[in-house]
Coordinates of C-alpha atoms (C1' of nucleotides) in Angstrom, one line a residue:
Chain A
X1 CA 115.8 155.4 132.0
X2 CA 117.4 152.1 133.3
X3 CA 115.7 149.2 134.0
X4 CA 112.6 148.6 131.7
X5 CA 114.3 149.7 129.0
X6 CA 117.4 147.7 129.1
X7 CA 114.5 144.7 128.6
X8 CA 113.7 145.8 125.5
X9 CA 116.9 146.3 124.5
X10 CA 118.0 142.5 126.0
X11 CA 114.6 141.0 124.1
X12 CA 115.9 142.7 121.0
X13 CA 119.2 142.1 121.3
X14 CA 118.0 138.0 121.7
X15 CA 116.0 138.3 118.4
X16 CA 118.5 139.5 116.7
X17 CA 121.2 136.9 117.5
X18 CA 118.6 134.4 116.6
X19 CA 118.2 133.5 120.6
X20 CA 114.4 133.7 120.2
X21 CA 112.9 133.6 116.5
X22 CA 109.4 134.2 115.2
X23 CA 106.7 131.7 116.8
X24 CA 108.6 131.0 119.9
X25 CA 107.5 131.3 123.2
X26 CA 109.2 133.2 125.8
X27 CA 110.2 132.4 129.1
X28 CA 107.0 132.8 132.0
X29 CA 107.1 136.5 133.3
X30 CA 108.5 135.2 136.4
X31 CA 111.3 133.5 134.9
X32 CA 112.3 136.0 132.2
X33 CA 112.0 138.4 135.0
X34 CA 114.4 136.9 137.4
X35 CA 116.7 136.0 134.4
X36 CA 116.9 139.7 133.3
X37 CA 117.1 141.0 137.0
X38 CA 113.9 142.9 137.2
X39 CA 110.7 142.7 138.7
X40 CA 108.2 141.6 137.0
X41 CA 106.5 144.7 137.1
X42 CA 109.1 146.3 134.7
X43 CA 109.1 143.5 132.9
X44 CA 105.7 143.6 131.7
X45 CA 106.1 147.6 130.5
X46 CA 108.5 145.9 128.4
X47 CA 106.8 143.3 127.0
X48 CA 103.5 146.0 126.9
X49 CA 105.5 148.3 124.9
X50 CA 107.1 145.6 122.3
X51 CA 103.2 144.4 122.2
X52 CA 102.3 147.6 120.9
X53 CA 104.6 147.6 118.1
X54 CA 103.2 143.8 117.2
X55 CA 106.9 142.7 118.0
X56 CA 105.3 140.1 120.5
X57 CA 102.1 138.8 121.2
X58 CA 100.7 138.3 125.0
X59 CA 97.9 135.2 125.1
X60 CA 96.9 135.7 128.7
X61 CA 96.5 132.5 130.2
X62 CA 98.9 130.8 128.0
X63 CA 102.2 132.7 127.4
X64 CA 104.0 135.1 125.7
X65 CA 104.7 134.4 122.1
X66 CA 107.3 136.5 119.4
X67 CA 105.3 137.3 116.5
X68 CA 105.8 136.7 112.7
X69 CA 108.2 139.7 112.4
X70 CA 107.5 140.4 108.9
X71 CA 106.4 143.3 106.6
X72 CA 103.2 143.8 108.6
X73 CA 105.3 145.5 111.7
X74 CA 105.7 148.8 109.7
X75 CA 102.1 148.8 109.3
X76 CA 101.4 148.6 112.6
X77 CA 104.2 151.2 113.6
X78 CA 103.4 153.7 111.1
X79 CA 99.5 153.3 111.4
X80 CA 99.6 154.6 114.6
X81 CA 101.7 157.4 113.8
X82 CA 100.0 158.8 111.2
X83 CA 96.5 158.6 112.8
X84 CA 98.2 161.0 114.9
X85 CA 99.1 163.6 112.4
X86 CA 95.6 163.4 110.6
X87 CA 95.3 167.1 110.8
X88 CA 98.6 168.4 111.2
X89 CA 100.6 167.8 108.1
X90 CA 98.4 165.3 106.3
X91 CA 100.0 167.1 103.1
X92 CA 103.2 166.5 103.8
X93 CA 102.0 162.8 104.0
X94 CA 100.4 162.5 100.6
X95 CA 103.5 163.6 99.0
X96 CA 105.3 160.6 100.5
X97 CA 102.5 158.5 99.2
X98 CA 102.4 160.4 95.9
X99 CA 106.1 159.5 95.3
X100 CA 105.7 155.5 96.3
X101 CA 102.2 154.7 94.8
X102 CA 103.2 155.6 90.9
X103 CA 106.6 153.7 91.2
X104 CA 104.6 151.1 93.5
X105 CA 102.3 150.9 90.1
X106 CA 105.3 151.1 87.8
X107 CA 106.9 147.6 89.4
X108 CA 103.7 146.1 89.8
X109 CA 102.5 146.7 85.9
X110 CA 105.1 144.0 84.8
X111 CA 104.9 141.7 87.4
X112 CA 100.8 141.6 88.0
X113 CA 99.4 137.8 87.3
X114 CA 96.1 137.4 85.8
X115 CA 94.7 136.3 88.8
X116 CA 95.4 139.8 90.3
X117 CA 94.2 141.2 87.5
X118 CA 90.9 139.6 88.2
X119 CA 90.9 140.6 91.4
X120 CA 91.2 144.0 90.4
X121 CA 87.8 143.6 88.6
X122 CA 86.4 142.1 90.9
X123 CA 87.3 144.7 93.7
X124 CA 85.3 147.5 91.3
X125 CA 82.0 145.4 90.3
X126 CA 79.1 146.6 91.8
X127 CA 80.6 150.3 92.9
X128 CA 79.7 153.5 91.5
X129 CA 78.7 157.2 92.5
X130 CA 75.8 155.3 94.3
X131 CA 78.0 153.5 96.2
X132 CA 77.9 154.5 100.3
X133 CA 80.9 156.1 101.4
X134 CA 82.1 153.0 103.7
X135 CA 81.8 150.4 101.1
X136 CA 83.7 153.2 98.2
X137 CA 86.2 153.3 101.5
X138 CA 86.5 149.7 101.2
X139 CA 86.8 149.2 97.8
X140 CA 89.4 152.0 97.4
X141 CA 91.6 150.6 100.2
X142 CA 91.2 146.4 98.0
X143 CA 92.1 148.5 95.0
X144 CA 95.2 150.2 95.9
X145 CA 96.5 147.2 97.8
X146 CA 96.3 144.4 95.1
X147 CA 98.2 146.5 93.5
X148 CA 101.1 147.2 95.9
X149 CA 101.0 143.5 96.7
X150 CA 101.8 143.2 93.1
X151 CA 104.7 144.5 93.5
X152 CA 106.0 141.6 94.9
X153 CA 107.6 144.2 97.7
X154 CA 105.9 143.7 101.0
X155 CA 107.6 146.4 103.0
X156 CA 106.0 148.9 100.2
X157 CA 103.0 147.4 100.5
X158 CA 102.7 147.8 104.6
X159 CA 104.2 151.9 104.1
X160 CA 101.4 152.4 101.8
X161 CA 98.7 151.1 103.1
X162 CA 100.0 152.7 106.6
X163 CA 100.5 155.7 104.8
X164 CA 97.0 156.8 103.9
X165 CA 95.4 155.5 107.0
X166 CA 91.3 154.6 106.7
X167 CA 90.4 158.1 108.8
X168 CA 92.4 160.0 105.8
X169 CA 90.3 157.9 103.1
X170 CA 87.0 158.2 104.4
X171 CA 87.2 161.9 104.7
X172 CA 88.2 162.3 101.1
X173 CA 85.2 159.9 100.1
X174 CA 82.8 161.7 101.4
X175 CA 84.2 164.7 100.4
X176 CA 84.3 163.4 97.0
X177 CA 80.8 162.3 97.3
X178 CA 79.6 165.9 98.3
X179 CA 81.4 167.2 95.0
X180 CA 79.8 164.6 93.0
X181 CA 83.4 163.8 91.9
X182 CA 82.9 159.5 92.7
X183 CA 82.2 158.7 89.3
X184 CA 85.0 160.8 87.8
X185 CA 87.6 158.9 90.7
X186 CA 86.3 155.6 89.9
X187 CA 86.9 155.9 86.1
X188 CA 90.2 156.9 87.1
X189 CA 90.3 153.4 89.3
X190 CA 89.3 152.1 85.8
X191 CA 91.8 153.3 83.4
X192 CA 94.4 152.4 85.8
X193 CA 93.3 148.7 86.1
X194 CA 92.9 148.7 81.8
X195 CA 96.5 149.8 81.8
X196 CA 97.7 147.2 83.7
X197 CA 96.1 144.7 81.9
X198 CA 97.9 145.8 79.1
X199 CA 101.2 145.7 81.1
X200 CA 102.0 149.3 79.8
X201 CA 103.9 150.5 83.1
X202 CA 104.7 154.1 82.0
X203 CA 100.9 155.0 81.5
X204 CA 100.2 153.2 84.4
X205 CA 102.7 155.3 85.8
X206 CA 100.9 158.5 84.4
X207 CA 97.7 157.6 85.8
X208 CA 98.5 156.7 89.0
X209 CA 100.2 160.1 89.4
X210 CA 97.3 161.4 87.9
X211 CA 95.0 159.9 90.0
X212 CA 97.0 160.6 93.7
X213 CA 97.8 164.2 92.7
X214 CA 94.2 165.1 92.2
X215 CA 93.4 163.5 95.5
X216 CA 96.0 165.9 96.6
X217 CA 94.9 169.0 95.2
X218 CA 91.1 168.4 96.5
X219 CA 92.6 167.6 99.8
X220 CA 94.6 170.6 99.9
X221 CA 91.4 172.7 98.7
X222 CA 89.6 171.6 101.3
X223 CA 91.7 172.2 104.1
Chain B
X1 CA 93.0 142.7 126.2
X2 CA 91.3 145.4 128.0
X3 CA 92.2 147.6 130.4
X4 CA 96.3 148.5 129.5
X5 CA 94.8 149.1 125.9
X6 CA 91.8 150.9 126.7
X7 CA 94.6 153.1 128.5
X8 CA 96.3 153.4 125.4
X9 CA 93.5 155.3 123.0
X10 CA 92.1 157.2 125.7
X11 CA 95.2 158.6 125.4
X12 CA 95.6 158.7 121.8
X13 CA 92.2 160.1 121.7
X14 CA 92.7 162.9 124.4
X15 CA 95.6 163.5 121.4
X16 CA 93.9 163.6 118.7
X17 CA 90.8 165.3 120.2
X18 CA 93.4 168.4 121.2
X19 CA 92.4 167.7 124.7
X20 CA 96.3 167.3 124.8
X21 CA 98.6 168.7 123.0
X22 CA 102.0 168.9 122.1
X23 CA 104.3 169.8 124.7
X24 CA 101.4 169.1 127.5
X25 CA 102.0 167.9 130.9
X26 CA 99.9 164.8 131.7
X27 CA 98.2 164.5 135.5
X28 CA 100.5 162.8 137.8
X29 CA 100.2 158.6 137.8
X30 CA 98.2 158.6 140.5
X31 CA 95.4 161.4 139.1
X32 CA 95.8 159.8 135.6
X33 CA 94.6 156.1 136.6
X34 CA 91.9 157.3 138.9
X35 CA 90.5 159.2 136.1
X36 CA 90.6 156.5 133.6
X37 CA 89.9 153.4 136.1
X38 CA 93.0 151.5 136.4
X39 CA 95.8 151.0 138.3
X40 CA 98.9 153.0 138.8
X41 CA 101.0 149.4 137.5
X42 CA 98.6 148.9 134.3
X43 CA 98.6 152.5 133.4
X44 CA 102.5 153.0 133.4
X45 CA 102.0 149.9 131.1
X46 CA 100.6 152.1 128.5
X47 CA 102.7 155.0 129.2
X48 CA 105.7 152.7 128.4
X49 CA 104.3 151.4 125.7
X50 CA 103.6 155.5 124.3
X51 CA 106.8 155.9 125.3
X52 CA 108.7 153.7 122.9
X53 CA 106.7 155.5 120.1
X54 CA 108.1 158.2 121.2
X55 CA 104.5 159.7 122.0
X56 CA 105.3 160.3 125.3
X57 CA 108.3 161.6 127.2
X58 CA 108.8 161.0 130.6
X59 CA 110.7 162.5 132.6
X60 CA 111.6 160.8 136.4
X61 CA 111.2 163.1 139.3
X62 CA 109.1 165.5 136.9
X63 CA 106.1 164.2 135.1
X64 CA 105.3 162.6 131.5
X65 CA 104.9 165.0 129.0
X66 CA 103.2 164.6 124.9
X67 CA 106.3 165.2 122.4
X68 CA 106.7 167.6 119.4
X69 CA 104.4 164.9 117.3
X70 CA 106.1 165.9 114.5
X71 CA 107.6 163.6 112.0
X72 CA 110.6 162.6 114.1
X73 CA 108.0 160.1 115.3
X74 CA 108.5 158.3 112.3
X75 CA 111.5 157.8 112.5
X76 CA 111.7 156.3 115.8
X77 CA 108.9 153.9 114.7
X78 CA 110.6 152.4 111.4
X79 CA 113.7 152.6 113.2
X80 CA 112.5 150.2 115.1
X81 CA 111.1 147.7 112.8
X82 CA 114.0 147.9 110.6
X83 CA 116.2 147.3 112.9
X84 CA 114.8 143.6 113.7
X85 CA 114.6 143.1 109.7
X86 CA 118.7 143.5 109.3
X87 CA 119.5 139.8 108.0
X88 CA 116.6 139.1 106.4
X89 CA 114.9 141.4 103.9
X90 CA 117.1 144.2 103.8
X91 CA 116.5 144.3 100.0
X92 CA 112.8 144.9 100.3
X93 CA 113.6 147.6 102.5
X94 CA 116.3 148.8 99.9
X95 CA 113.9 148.6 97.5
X96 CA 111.7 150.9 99.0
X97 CA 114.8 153.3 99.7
X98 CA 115.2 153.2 96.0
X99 CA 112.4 154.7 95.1
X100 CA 112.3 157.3 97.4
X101 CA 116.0 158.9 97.6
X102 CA 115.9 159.5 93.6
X103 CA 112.4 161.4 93.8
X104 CA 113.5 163.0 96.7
X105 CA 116.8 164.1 95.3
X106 CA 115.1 165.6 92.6
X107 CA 112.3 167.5 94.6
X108 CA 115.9 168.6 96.7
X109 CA 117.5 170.0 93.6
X110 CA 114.8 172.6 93.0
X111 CA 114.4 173.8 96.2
X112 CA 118.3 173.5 98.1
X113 CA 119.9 176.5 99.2
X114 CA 123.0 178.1 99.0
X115 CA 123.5 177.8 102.3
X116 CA 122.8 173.8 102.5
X117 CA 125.0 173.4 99.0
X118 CA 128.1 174.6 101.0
X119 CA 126.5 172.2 104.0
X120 CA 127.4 169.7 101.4
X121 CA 130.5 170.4 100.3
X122 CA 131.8 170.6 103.8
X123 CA 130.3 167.2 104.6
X124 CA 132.7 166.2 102.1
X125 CA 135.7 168.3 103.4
X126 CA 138.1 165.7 104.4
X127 CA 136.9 162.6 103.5
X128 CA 138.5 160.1 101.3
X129 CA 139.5 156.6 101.2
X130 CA 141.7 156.5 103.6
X131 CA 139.0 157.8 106.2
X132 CA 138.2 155.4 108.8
X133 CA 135.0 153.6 108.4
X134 CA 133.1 154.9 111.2
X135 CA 133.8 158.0 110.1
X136 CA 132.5 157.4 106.1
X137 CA 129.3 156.1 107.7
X138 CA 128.6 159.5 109.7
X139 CA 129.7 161.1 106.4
X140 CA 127.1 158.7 104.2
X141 CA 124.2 160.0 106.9
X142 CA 124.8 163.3 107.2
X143 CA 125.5 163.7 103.0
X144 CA 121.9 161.9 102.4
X145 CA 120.6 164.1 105.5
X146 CA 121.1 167.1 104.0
X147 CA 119.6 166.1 100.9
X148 CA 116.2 164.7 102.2
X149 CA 115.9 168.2 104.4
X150 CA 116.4 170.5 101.3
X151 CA 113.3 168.4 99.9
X152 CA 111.1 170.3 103.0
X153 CA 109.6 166.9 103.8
X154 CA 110.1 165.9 107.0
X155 CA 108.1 162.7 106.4
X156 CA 110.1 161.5 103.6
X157 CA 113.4 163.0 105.7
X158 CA 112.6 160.6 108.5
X159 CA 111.5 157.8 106.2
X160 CA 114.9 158.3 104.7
X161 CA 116.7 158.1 107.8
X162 CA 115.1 155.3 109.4
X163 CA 114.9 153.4 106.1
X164 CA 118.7 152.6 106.1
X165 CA 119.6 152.0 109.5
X166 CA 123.1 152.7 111.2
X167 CA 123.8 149.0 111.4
X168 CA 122.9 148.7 107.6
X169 CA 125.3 151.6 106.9
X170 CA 128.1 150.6 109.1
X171 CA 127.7 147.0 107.3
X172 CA 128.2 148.6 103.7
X173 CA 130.8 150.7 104.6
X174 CA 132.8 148.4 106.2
X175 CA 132.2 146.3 102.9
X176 CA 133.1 149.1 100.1
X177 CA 136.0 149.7 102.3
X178 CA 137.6 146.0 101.7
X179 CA 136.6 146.2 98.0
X180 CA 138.3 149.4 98.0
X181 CA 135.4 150.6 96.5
X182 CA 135.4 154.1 98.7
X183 CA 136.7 156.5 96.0
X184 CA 134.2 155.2 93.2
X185 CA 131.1 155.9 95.6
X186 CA 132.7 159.2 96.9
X187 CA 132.8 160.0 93.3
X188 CA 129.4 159.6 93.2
X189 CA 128.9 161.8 96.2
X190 CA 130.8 164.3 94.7
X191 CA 128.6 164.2 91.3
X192 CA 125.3 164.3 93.1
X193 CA 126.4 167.4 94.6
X194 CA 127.9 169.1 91.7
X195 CA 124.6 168.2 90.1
X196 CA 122.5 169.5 92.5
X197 CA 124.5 172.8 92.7
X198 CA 123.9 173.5 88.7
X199 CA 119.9 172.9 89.7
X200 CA 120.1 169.9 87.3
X201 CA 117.3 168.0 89.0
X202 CA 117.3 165.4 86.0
X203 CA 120.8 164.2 86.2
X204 CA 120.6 164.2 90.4
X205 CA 118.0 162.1 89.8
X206 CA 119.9 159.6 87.7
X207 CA 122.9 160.1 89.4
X208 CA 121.0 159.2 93.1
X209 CA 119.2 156.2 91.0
X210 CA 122.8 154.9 89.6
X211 CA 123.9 155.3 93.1
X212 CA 121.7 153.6 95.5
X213 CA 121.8 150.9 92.5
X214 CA 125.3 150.6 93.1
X215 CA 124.9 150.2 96.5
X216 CA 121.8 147.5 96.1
X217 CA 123.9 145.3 93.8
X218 CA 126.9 145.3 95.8
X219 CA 124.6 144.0 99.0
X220 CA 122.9 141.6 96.7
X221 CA 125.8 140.0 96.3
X222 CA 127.4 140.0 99.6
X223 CA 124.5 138.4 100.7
Chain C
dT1 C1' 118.2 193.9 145.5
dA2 C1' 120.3 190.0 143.2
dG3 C1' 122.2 185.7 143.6
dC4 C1' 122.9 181.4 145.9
dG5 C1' 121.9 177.3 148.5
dG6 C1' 118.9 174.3 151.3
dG7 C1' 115.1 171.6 152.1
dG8 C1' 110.6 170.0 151.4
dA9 C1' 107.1 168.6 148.1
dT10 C1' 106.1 166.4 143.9
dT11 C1' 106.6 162.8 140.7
dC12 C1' 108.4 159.0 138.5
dA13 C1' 111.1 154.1 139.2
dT14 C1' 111.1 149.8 141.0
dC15 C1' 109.8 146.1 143.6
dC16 C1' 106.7 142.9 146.1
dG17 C1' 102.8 140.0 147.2
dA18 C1' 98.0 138.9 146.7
dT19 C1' 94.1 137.8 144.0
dG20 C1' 91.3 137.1 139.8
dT21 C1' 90.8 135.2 134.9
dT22 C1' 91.8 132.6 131.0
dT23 C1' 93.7 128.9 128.7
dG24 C1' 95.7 124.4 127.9
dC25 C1' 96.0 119.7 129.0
dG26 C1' 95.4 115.4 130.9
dG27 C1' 92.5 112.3 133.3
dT28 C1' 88.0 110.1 133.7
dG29 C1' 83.9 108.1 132.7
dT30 C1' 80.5 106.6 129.4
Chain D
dA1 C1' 86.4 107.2 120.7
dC2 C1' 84.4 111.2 122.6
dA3 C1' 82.8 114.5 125.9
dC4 C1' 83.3 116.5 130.2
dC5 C1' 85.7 118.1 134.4
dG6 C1' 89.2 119.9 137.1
dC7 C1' 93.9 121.2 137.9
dA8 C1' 98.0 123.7 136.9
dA9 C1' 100.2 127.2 134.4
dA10 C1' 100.4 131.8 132.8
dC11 C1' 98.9 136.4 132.2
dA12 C1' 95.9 140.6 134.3
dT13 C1' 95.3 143.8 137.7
dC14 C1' 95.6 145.8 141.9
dG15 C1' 97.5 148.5 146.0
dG16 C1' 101.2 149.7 148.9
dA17 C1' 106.0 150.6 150.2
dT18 C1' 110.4 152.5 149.3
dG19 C1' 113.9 154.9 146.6
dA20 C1' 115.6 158.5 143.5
dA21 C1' 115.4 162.6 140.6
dT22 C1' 113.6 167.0 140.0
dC23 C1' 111.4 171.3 140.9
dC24 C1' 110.4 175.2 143.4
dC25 C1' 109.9 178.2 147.1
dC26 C1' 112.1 180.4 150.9
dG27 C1' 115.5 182.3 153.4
dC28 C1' 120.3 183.7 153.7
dT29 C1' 124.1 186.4 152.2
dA30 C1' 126.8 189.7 149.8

DNA sequence: TAGCGGGGATTCATCCGATGTTTGCGGTGT
DNA sequence: ACACCGCAAACATCGGATGAATCCCCGCTA
């Protein structure tokens, strides 16, 4: 194509050389529009399209604005993707996420703080096999993220959490509910957060292998 | 907002409830917004915004089809986002590229066939340090390439890809080059795939790891 | 009959102008 | 000093007009 797309590649082009940086406000449609020679029409596909992928953020009624442009963008851009693929190749998926999560663990084992480590208790009091599946949802999702944000990587942290997206979680809960596996999982939550209290990265390692690959083999059973 | 969104997961959903598939032809504009309420101009919005996702394809003069869906899409999402993160965390994003391109190597070594083994040795037909240094980065790619695809992931293939952008590349190269650093990291080419054709999946492993290192410390320190 | 070319129909590309809605801000009055 | 009001700025949405690319059917020709 020509014209719309040649906007995003000029917007791009002025965030990269620094022309427009995160928190600033672009131009008014009209103005950008003229500036770029386009209607405004094209324009605002543009500006939809880059709004999609959280690049920028439209406040109608007050302007146009460039977003943080951190981390979080890969979130956003893989979420979407992978809600797509929720049947397909979910498999293929998990072993991405069965690669990342133990080395995820691995960095994050000598690095977690104590208020992290808190945290991590915090995120499991109160849930067990009674637990409903929403809240075990929620819980599951705190659980693995303190610890990717542990890490100290933030770019991990956005694949991962992207990675096993909340419609892939939820059906595994309440599949694990059905097989009266929630307990079992949980302790498994458990002996991972004991580990990395102890700072002992390999078994943390271990378990969190552990721990994805049986996800993955009751997934792939119950495909 | 509203109505350019609410455009955007009808969509999705007619996607992910199979009420369009892969390959699909969508109604014409016109049809399309009647159906869904909106205007021709807000529902190309959303189409445009599909389109740089690479969810759509459109096609001028014959009609917007759904892509393959497969996990190119990736790809062209983290493409993207990486893309706009060149000066400022590249490391975070190298970090992540650490992790995977060992584990990946390794899966690779078990699974690589004859076939893709001589792919490899070819991709190395030719080059040395006296090759120019757009050529070394279309070597780099395509060597890595054929890697990730022996794996059988086409998650963690794309990942790969998108993970070390063009730009990124081209940067290194450019800087091995001046340290006349080229033969010591073709050397390291040249082990990996010696490694990988004895099926020694340990020591590809450790190889991969010692080289993307390599190649982390020397950006650290250009930076 | 097979192949080729023309022309109309379909569909997207782009632009324009009008109108509605939301937000931010400054002025005003108490 | 504070609350309210109203204007101006900026995005949201619409519908129509025109252009350009593509597809496909139909008729012509060898």
């Amino acid at each position: 194509m020509a014209v719309t797309d040649e906007a995003i590649d000029k917007i791009k082009e002025m965030l990269l050389r620094g022309e427009l940086k995160a928190g600033d406000r672009l131009p008014p449609e009209k103005e950008l529009s003229d500036r770029l020679g386009l209607s405004r029409s094209s324009l605002r596909e543009a500006v939809k399209a880059l709004e999609l992928i959280r690049v920028l953020d439209v406040r109608r009624g007050d302007g146009t604005y460039v977003t943080s442009l951190d981390a979080k963008l890969l979130n956003e851009a893989v979420a979407f993707v992978v809600e797509l693929h929720q049947d397909k190749s979910i498999l293929e998926l998990f072993e991405v996420r069965r690669i990342l999560e133990p080395a995820t663990a691995f960095i994050a084992a000598s690095k977690i703080s104590s208020a992290e480590l808190q945290e991590l208790g915090a995120a499991m009091d109160g849930i067990d096999e009674h637990t409903d599946v929403e809240e075990l949802v929620a819980h599951d999702l705190e659980f693995h993220r303190i610890i990717s944000r542990a890490a100290g990587n933030a770019y991990l942290e956005s694949l991962l959490d992207a990675l096993s997206g909340s419609t892939v979680r939820a059906r595994i809960w309440r599949g694990l509910t059905q097989d009266r596996a929630v307990a079992h999982t949980l302790a498994e939550h458990k002996a991972i957060a004991d580990a990395l209290a102890r700072g002992d990265a390999e078994l943390v390692k271990a378990l969190v292998t552990v721990h994805i690959s049986g996800v993955e083999s009751w997934l792939r059973q119950a495909l």
